[in-house]
Tab-separated table of C-alpha atoms in Angstrom:
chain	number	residue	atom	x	y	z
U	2	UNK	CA	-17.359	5.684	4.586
U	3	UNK	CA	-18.681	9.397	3.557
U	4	UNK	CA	-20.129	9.353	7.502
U	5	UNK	CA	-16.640	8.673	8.689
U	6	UNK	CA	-14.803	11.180	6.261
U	7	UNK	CA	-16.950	14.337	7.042
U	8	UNK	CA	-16.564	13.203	10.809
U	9	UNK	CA	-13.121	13.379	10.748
U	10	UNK	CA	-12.545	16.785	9.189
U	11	UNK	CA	-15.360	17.935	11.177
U	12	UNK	CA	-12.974	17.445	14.131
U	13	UNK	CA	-9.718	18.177	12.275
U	14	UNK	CA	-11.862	21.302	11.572
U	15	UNK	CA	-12.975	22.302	15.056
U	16	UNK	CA	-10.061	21.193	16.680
U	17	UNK	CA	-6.950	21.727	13.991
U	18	UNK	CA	-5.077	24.122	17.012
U	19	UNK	CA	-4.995	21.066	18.120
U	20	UNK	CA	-4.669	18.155	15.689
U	21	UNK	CA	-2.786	20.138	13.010
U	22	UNK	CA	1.022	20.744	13.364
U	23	UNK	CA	1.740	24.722	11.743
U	24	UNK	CA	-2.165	25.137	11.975
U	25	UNK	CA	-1.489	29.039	11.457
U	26	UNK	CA	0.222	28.430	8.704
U	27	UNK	CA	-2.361	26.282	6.845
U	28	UNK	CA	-4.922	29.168	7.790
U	29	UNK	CA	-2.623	31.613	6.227
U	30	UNK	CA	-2.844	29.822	3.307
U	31	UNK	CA	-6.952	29.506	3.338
U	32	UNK	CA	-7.185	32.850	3.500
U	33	UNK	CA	-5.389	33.734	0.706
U	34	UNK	CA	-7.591	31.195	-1.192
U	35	UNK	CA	-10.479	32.298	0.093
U	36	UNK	CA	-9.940	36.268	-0.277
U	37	UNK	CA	-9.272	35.471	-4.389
U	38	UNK	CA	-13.175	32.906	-3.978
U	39	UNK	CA	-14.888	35.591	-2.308
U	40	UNK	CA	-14.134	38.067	-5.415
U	41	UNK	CA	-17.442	36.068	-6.247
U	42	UNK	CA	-20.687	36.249	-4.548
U	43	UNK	CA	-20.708	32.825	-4.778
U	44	UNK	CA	-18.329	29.703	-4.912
U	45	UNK	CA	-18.266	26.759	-7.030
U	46	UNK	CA	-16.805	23.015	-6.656
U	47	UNK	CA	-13.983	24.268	-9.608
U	48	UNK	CA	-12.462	27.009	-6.565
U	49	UNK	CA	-12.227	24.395	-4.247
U	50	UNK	CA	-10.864	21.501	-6.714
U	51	UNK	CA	-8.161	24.466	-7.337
U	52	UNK	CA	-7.635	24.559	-3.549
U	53	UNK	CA	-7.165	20.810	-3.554
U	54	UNK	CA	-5.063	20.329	-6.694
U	55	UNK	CA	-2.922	22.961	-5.089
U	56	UNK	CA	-2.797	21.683	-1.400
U	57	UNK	CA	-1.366	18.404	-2.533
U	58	UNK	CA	0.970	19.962	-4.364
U	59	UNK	CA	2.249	21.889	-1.160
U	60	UNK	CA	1.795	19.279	1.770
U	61	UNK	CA	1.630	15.899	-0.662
U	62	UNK	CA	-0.867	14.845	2.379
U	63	UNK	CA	-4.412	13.903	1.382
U	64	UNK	CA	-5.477	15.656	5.348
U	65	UNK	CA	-3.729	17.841	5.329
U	66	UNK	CA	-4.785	18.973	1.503
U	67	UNK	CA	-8.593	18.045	2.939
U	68	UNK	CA	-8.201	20.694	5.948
U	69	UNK	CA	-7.151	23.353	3.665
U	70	UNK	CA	-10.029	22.797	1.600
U	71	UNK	CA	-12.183	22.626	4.521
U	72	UNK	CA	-10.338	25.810	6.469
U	73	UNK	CA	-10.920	28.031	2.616
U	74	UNK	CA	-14.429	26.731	2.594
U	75	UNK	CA	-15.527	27.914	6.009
U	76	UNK	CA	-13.702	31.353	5.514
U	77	UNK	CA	-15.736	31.813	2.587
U	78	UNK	CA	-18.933	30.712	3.633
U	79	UNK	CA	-18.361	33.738	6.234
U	80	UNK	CA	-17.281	36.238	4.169
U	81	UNK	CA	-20.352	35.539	1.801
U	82	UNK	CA	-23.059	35.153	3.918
U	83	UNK	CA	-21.896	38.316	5.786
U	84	UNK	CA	-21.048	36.135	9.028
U	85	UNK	CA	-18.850	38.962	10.394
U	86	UNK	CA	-15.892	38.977	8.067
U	87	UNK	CA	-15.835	40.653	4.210
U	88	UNK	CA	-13.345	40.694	1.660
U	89	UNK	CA	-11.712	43.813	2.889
U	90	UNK	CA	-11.419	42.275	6.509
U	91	UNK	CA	-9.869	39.432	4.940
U	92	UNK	CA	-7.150	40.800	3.410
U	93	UNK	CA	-6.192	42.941	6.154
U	94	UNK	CA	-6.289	40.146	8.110
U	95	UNK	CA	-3.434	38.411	5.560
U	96	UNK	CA	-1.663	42.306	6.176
U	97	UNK	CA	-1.533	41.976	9.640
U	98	UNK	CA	-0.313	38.150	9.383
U	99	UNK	CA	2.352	39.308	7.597
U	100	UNK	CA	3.358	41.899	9.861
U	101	UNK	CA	3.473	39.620	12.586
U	102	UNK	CA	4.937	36.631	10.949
U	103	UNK	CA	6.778	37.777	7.618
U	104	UNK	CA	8.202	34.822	6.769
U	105	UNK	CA	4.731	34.440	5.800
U	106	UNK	CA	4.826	35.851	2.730
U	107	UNK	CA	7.153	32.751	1.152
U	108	UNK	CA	3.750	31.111	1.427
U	109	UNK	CA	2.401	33.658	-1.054
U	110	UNK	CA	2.516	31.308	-4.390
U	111	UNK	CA	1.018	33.143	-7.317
U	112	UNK	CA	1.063	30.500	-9.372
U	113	UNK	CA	-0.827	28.451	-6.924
U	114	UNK	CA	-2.815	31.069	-6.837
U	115	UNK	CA	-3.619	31.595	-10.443
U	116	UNK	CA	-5.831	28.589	-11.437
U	117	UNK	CA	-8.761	29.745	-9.500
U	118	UNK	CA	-9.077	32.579	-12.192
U	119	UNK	CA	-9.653	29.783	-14.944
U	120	UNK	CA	-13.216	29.347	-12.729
U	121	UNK	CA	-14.540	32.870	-13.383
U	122	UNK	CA	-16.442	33.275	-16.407
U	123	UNK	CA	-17.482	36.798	-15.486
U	124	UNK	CA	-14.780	39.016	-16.992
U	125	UNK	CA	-15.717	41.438	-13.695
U	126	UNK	CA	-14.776	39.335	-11.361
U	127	UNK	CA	-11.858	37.993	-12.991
U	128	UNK	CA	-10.464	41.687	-13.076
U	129	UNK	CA	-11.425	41.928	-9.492
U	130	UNK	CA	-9.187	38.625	-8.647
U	131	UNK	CA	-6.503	39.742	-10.508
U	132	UNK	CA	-5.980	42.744	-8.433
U	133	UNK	CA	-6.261	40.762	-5.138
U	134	UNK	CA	-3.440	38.603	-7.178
U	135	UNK	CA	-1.353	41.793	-7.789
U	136	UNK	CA	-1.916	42.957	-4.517
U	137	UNK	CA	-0.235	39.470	-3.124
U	138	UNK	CA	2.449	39.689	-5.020
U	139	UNK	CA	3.495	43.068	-4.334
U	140	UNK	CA	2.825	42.059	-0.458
U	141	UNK	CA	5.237	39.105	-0.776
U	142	UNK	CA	7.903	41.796	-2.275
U	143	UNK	CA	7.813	44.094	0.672
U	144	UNK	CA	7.784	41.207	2.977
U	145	UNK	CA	10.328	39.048	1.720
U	146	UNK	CA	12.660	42.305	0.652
U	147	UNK	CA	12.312	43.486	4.409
């Protein structure tokens, strides 16, 4: 059964242009995820049980809820082993996203959002995430204002 499971999002994962309807969208999402994770030098299960609680809440679709998790996971598995994309690259990444595609920034859910900051016991990092957080919000503002 766990053979078949990692199988399948291993192709949902390489493929999801493909497979996933509003694939762009779901990677807009990941990356907002995964910009708050990478605040860390390293990632726990608790981020990613965040990014599950929260993608059922959103799609109510185990895949689809499973991709997500899988889509944050590989973004920040890149940003922290230096794989050529950092925080900063990240987040002008979500920028440009929104420039291109502002109805993007509906998808900016701060309370979704929030959670992940209940994983961070270092009071560092947990100031560091809450910028990114403010940051968002003031994004979805000038996005959803223009």
């Amino acid at each position: 059964m766990a053979i078949r499971f990692s199988f399948k999002y291993f192709l949902f994962n390489a493929f999801r242009e493909l497979f996933l309807y509003h694939h762009s969208s779901l990677e807009f999402r990941a990356k907002l995820f995964a910009a708050l994770i990478s605040a860390d030098n390293e990632a726990n299960e608790c981020e990613f049980d965040v990014v599950k609680e929260a993608g059922m809440k959103i799609y109510n679709d185990e895949d689809r809820s499973n991709t997500l998790v899988l889509t944050t996971r590989e973004m920040v598995e890149k940003v922290l082993k230096n794989n050529g994309l950092d925080i900063d690259a990240l987040v002008e990444d979500i920028i440009r996203d929104l420039r291109s595609v502002p109805r993007y920034a509906l998808k900016i859910d701060l309370d979704q959002l929030e959670p992940l900051l209940t994983c961070q016991d270092d009071p560092d990092v947990t100031a560091y995430q809450e910028s990114i957080l403010r940051l968002f919000g003031e994004l979805r503002s000038e996005f959803v204002s223009a």
